[in-house]
PDB file of C-alpha atoms in Angstrom:
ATOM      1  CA  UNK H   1      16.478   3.892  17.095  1.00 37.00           C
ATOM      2  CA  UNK H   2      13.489   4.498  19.063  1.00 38.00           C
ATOM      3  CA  UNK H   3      13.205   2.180  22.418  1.00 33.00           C
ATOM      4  CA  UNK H   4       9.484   2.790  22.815  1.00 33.00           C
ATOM      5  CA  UNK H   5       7.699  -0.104  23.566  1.00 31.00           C
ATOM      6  CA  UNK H   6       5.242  -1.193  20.632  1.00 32.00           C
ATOM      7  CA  UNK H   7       1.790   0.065  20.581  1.00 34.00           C
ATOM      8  CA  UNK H   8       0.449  -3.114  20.648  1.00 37.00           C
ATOM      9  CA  UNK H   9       1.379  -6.880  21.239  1.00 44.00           C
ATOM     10  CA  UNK H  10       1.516  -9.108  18.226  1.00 56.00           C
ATOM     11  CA  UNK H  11      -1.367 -10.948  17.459  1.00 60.00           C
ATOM     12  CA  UNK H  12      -1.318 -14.687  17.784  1.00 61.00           C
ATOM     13  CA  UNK H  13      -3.982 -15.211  15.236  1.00 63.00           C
ATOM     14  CA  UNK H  14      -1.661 -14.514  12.194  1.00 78.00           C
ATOM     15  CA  UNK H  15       1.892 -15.261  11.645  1.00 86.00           C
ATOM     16  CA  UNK H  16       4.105 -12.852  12.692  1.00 90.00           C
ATOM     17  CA  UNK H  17       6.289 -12.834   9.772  1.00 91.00           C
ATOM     18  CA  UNK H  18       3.079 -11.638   8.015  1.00 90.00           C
ATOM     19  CA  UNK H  19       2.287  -8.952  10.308  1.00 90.00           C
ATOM     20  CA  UNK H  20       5.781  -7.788  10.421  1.00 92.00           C
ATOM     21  CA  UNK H  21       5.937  -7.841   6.213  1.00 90.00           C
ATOM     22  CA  UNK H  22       2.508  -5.807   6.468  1.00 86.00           C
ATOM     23  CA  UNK H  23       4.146  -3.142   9.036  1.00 88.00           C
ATOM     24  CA  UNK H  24       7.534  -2.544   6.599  1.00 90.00           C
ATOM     25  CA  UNK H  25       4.995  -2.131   3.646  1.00 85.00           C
ATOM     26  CA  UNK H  26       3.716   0.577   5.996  1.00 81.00           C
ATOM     27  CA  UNK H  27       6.682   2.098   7.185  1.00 85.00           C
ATOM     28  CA  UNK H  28       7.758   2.171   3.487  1.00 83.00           C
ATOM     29  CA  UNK H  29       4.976   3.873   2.205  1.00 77.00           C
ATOM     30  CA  UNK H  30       5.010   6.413   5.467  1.00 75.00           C
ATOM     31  CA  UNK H  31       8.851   7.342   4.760  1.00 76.00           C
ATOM     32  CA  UNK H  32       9.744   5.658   7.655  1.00 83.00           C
ATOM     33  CA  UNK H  33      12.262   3.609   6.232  1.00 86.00           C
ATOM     34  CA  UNK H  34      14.336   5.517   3.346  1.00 84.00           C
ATOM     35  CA  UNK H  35      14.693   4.743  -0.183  1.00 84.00           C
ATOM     36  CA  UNK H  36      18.543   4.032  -0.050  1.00 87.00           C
ATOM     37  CA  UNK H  37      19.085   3.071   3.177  1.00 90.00           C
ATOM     38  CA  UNK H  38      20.154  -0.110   4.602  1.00 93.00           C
ATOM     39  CA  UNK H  39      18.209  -1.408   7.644  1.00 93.00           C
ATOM     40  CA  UNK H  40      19.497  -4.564   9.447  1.00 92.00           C
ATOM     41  CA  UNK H  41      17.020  -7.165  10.731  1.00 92.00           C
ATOM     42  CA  UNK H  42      18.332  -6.562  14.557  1.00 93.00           C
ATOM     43  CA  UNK H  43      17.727  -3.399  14.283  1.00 91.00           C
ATOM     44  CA  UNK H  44      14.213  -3.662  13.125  1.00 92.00           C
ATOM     45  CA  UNK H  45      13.418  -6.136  15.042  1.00 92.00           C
ATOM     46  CA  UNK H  46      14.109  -4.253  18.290  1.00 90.00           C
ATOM     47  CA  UNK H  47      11.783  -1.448  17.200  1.00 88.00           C
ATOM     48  CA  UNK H  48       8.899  -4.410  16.558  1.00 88.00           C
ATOM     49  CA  UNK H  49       9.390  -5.680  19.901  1.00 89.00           C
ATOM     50  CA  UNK H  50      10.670  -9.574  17.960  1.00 92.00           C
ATOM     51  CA  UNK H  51      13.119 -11.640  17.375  1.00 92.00           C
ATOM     52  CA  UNK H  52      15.042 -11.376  14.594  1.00 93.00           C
ATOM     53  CA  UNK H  53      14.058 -14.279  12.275  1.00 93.00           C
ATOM     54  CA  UNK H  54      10.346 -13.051  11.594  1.00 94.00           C
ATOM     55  CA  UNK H  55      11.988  -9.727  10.387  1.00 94.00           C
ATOM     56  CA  UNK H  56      14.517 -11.414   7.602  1.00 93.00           C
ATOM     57  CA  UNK H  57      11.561 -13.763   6.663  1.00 94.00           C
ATOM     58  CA  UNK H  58       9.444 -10.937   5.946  1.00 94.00           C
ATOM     59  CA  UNK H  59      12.268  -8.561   4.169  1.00 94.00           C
ATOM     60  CA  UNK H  60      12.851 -11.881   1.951  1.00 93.00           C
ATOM     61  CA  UNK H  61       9.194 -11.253   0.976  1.00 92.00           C
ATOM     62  CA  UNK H  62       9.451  -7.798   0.162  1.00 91.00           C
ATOM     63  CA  UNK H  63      12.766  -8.358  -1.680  1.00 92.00           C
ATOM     64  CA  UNK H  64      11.097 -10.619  -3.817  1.00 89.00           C
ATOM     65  CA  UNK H  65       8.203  -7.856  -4.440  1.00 85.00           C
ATOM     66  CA  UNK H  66      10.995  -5.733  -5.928  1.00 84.00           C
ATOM     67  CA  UNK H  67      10.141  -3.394  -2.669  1.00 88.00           C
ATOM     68  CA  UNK H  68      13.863  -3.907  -0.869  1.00 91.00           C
ATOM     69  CA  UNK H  69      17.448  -5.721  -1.874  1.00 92.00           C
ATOM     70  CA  UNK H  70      19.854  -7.701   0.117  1.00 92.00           C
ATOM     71  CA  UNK H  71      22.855  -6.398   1.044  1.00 93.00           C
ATOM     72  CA  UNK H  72      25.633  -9.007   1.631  1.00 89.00           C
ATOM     73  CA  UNK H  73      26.480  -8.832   5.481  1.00 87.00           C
ATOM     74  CA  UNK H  74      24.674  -5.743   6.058  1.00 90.00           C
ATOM     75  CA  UNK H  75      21.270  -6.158   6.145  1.00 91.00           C
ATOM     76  CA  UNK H  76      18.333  -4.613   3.048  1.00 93.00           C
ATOM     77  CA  UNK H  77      18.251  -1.566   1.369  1.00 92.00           C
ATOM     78  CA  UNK H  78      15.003   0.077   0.480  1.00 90.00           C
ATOM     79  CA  UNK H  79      14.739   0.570  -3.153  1.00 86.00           C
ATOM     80  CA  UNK H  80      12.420   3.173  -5.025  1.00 77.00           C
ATOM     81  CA  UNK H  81      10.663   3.110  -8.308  1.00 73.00           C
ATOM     82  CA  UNK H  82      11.138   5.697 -10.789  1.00 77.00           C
ATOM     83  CA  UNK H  83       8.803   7.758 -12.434  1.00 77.00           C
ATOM     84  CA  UNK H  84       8.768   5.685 -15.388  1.00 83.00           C
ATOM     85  CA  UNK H  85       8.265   2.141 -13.281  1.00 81.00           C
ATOM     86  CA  UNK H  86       5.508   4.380 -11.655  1.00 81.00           C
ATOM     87  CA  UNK H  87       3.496   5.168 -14.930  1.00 84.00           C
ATOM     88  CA  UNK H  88       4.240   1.144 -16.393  1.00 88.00           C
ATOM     89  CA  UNK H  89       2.722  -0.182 -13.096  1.00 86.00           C
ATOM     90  CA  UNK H  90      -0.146   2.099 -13.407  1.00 87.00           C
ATOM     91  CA  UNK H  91      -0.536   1.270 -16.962  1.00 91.00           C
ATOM     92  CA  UNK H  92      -0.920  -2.571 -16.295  1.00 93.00           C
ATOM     93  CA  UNK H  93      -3.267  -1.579 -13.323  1.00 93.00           C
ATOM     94  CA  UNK H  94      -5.595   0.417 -15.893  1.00 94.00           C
ATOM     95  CA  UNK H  95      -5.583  -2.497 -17.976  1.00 96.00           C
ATOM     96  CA  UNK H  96      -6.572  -5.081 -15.342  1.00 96.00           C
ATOM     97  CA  UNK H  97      -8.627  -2.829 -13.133  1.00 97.00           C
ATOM     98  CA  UNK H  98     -10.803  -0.434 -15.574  1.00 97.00           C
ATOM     99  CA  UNK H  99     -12.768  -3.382 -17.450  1.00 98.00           C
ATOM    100  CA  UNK H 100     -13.037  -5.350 -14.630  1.00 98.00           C
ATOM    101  CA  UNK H 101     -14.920  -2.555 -12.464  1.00 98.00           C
ATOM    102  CA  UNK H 102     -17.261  -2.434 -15.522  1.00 98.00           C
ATOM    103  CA  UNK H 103     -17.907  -6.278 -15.580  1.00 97.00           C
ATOM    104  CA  UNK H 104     -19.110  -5.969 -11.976  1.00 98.00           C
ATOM    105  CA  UNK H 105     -20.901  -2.772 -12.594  1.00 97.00           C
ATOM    106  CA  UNK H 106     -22.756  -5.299 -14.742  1.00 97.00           C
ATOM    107  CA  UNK H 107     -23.276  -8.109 -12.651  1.00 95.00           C
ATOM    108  CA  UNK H 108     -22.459  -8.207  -9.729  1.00 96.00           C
ATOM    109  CA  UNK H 109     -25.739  -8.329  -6.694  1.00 96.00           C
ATOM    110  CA  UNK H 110     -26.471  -4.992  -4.478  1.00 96.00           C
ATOM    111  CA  UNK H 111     -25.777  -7.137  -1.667  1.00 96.00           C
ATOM    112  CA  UNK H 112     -22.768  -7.922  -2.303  1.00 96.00           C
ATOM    113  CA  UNK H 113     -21.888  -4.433  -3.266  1.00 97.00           C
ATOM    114  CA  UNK H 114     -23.106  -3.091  -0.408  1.00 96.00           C
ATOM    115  CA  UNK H 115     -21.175  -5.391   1.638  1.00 97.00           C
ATOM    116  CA  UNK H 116     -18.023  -2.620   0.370  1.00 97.00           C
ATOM    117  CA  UNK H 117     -19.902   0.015   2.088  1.00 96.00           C
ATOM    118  CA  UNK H 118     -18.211  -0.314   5.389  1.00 97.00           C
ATOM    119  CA  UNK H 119     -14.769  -0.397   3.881  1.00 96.00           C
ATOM    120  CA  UNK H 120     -15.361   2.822   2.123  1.00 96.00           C
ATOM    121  CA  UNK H 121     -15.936   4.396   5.588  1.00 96.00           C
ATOM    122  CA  UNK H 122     -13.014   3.052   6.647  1.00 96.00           C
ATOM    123  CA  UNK H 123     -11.256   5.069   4.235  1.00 94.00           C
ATOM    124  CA  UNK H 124     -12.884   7.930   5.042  1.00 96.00           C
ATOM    125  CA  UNK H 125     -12.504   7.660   8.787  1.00 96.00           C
ATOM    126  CA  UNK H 126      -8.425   7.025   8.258  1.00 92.00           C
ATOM    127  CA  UNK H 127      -8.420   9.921   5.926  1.00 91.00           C
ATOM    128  CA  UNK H 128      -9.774  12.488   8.050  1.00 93.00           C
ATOM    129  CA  UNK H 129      -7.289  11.018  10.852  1.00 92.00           C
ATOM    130  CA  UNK H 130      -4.746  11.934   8.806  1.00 86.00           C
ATOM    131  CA  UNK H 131      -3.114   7.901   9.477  1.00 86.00           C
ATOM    132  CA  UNK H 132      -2.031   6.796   6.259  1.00 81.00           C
ATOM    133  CA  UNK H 133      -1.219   3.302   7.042  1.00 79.00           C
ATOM    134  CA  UNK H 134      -5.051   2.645   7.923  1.00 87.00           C
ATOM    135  CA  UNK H 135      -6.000   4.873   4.769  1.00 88.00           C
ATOM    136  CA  UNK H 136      -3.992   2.744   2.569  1.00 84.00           C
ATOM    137  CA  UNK H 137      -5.201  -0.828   4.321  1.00 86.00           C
ATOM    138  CA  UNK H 138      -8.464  -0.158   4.028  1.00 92.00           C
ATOM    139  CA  UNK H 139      -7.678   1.371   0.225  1.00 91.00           C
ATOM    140  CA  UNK H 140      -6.246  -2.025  -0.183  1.00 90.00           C
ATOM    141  CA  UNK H 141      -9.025  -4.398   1.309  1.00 94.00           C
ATOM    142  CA  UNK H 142     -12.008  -2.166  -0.413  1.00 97.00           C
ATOM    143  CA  UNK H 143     -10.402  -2.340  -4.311  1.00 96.00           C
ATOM    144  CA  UNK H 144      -9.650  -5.941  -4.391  1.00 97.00           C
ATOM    145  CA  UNK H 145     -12.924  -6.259  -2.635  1.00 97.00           C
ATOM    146  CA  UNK H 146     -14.667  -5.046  -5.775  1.00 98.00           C
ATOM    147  CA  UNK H 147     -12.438  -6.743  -8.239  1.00 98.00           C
ATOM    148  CA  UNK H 148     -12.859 -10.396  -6.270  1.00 98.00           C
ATOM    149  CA  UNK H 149     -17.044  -9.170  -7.324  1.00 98.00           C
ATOM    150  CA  UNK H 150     -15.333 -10.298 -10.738  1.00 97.00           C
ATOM    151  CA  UNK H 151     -15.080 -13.910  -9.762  1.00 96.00           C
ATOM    152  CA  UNK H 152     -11.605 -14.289 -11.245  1.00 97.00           C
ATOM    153  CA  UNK H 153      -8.975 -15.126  -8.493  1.00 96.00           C
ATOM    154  CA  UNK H 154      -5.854 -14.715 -10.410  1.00 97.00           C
ATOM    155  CA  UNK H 155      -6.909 -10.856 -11.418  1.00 97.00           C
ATOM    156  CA  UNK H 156      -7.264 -10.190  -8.182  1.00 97.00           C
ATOM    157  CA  UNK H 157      -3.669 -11.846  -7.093  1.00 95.00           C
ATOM    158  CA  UNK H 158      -2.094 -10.326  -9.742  1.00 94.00           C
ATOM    159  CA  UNK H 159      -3.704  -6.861  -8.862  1.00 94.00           C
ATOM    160  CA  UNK H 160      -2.951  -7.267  -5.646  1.00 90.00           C
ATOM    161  CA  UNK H 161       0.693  -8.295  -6.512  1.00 86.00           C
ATOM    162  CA  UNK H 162       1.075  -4.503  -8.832  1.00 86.00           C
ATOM    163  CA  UNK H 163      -0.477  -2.576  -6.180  1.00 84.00           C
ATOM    164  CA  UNK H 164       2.202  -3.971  -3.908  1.00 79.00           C
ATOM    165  CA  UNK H 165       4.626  -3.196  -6.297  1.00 76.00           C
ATOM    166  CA  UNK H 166       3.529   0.045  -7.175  1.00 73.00           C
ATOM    167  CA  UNK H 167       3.469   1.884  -3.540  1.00 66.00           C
ATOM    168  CA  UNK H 168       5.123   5.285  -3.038  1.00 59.00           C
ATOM    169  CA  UNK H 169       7.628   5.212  -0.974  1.00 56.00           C
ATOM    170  CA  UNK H 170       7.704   8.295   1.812  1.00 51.00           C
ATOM    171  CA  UNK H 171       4.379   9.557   0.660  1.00 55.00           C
ATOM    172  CA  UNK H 172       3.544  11.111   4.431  1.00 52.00           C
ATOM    173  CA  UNK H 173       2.861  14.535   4.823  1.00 51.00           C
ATOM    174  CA  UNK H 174       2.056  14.704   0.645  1.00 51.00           C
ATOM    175  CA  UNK H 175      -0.955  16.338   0.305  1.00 57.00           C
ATOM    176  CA  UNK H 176      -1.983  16.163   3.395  1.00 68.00           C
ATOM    177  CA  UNK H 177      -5.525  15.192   5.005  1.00 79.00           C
ATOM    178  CA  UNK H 178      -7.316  16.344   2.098  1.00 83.00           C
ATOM    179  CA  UNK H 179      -5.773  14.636  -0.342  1.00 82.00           C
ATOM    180  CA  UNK H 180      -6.199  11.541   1.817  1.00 85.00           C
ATOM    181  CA  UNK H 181     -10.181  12.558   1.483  1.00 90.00           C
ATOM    182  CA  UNK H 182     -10.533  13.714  -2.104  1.00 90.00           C
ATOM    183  CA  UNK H 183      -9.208   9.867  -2.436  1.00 88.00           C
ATOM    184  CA  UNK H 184     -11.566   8.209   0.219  1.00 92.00           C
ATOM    185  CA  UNK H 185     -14.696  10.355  -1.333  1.00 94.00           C
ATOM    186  CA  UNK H 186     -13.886   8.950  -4.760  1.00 95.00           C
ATOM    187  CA  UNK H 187     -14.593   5.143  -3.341  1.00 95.00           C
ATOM    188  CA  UNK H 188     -18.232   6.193  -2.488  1.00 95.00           C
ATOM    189  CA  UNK H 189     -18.493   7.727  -5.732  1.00 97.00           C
ATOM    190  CA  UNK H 190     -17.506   4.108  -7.141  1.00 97.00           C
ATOM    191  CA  UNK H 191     -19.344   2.372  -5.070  1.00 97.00           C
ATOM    192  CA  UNK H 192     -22.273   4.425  -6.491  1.00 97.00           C
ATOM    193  CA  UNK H 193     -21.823   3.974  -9.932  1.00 98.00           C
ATOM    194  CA  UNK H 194     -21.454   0.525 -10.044  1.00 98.00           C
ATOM    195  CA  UNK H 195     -24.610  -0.346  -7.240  1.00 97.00           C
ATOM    196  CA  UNK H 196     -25.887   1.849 -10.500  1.00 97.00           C
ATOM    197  CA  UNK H 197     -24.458  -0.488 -12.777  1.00 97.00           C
ATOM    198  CA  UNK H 198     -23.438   2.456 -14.942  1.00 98.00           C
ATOM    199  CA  UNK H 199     -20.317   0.516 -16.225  1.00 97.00           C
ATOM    200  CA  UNK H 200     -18.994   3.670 -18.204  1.00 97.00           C
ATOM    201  CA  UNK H 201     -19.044   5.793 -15.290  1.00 98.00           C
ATOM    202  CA  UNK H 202     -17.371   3.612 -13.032  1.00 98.00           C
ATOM    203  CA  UNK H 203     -14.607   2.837 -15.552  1.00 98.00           C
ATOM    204  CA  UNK H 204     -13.791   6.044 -15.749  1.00 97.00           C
ATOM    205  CA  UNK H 205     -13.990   7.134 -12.285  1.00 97.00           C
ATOM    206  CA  UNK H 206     -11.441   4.021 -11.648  1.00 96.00           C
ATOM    207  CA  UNK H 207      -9.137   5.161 -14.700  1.00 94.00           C
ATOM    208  CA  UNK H 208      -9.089   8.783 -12.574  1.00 93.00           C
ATOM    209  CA  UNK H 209      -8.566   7.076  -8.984  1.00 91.00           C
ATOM    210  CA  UNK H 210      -5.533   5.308 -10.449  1.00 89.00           C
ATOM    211  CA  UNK H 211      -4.218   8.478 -12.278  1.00 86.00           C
ATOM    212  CA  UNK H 212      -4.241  10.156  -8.640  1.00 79.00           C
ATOM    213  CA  UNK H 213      -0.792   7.529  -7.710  1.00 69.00           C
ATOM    214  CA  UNK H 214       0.855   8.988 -10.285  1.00 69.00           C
ATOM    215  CA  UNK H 215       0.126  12.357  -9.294  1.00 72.00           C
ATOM    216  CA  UNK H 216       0.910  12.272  -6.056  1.00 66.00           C
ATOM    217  CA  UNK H 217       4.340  10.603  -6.988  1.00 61.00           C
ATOM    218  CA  UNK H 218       4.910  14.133  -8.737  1.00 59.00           C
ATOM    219  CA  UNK H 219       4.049  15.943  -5.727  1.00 59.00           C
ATOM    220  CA  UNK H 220       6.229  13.585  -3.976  1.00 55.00           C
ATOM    221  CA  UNK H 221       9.274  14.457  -5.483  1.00 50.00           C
ATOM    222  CA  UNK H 222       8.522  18.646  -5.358  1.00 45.00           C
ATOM    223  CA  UNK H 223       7.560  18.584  -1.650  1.00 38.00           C
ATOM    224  CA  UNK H 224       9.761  15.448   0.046  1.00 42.00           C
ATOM    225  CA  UNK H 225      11.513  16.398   3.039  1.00 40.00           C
ATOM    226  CA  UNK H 226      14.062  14.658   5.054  1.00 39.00           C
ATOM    227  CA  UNK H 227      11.128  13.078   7.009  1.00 38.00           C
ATOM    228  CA  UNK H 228      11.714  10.380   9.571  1.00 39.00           C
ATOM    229  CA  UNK H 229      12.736   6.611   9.577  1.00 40.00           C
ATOM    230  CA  UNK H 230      14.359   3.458  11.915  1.00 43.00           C
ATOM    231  CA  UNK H 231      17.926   3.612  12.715  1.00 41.00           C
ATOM    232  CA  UNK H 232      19.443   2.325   9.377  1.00 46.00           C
ATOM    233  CA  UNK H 233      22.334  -0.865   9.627  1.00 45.00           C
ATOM    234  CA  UNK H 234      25.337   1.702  10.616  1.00 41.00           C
ATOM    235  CA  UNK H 235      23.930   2.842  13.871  1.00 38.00           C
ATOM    236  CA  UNK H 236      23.413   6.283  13.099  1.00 38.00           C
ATOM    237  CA  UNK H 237      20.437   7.604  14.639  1.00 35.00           C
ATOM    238  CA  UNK H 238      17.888   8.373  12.311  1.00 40.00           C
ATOM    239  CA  UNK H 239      14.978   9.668  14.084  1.00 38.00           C
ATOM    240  CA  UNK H 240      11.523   7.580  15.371  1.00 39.00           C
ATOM    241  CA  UNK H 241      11.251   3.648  14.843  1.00 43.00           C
ATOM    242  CA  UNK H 242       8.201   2.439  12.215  1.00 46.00           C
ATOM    243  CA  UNK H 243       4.953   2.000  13.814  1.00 43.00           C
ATOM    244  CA  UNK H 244       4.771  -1.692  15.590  1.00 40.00           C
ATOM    245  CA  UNK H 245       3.283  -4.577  14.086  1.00 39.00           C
ATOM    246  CA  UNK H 246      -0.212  -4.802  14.712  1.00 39.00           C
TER     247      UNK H 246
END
């Protein structure tokens, strides 16, 4: 376990059991903490600079999101879809996500499109940085952005509940900056198309965006190293701790 201090204090604007949930999401994604592993809540918590409580509150949430599992006396341990939970998820996505980018294509104001714009650069900004954890925020806050142009809360919980679900675990390193950039350029493109309102364009554009997770779930499994991750429950060092909640 890394005993560097955290990058940066915990805010006192949002729960900290929320920003700690948001950081293992992260750290998940990153291949910070291993598919297979058990991580206790002490442990994490002393990387995150809290106490332990906030941590267990916050792996509760991601066991319920199917992301980790409880271990009796021991702590979580960090599950990982398979390639066929991959292409369901994505499937379901499709569904959801495809039409709906069309309905706003149709409707929805410039204004409010254009509103996206900043969010896109976000993307792009991350992407070049190489720091997927921002890349993959901002992916996060731009999509259901556009779907919430739909009007229909419950899509966009529910999308935001199988995009959750459907994160690759240990994707660092996989493909690099420029995959991170193909990705980023692709929102622009969207964001085109439907300030456009060329619905068909957009609806395919989104069908290819969401074919790119599944892709880079393949490459995932040819090019995964041993990577890095927090000191899992049995002590054993296990190189750097997850970034610190924000």
């Amino acid at each position: 376990m890394s005993d560097s201090a955290p990058r940066r204090a915990v805010s006192p604007h949002q729960p900290v059991r929320e920003q700690v949930a948001e950081a293992l999401r992260a750290a998940l994604t990153t291949g910070e903490l291993r598919p297979g592993r058990i991580y206790s809540a002490p442990a994490l918590a002393a990387a995150y600079g809290v106490s332990a409580t906030p941590v267990r509150e916050a792996m509760l949430d991601l066991a319920r999101e199917g992301l980790v599992e409880t271990v009796r006396n021991k702590g979580f341990r960090v599950t990982e879809a398979t390639g066929r939970d991959l292409d369901d998820f994505t499937e379901v996505r499709a569904l959801i996500e495809v039409p709906t980018v069309g309905r706003v294509a149709r409707a929805a104001a410039p204004q409010e499109l254009e509103a996206l714009r900043p969010l896109a650069g976000e993307t792009m900004a991350a992407a070049r940085a190489g720091d997927l954890a921002a890349f993959l925020d901002a992916d996060h806050r731009f999509h259901l952005g556009l779907l919430a142009l739909s009007g229909n809360r419950r899509l966009v919980e529910t999308a935001a509940e199988l995009r959750r679900r459907s994160r690759l675990h240990g994707l660092g390193g996989v493909g690099g900056v420029r995959a991170l950039v193909e990705s980023a350029r692709e929102h622009g493109e969207l964001l085109d198309l439907v300030l456009a309102g060329d619905a068909p364009a957009a609806e395919a554009l989104t069908r290819r965006h969401l074919d790119r997770v599944r892709t880079l779930w393949a490459a995932r499994g040819r090019f995964a190293g041993p990577g890095g991750g927090v000191a899992p429950a049995d002590g054993e060092p296990d190189g750097p701790a997850p970034a610190p909640a924000p």
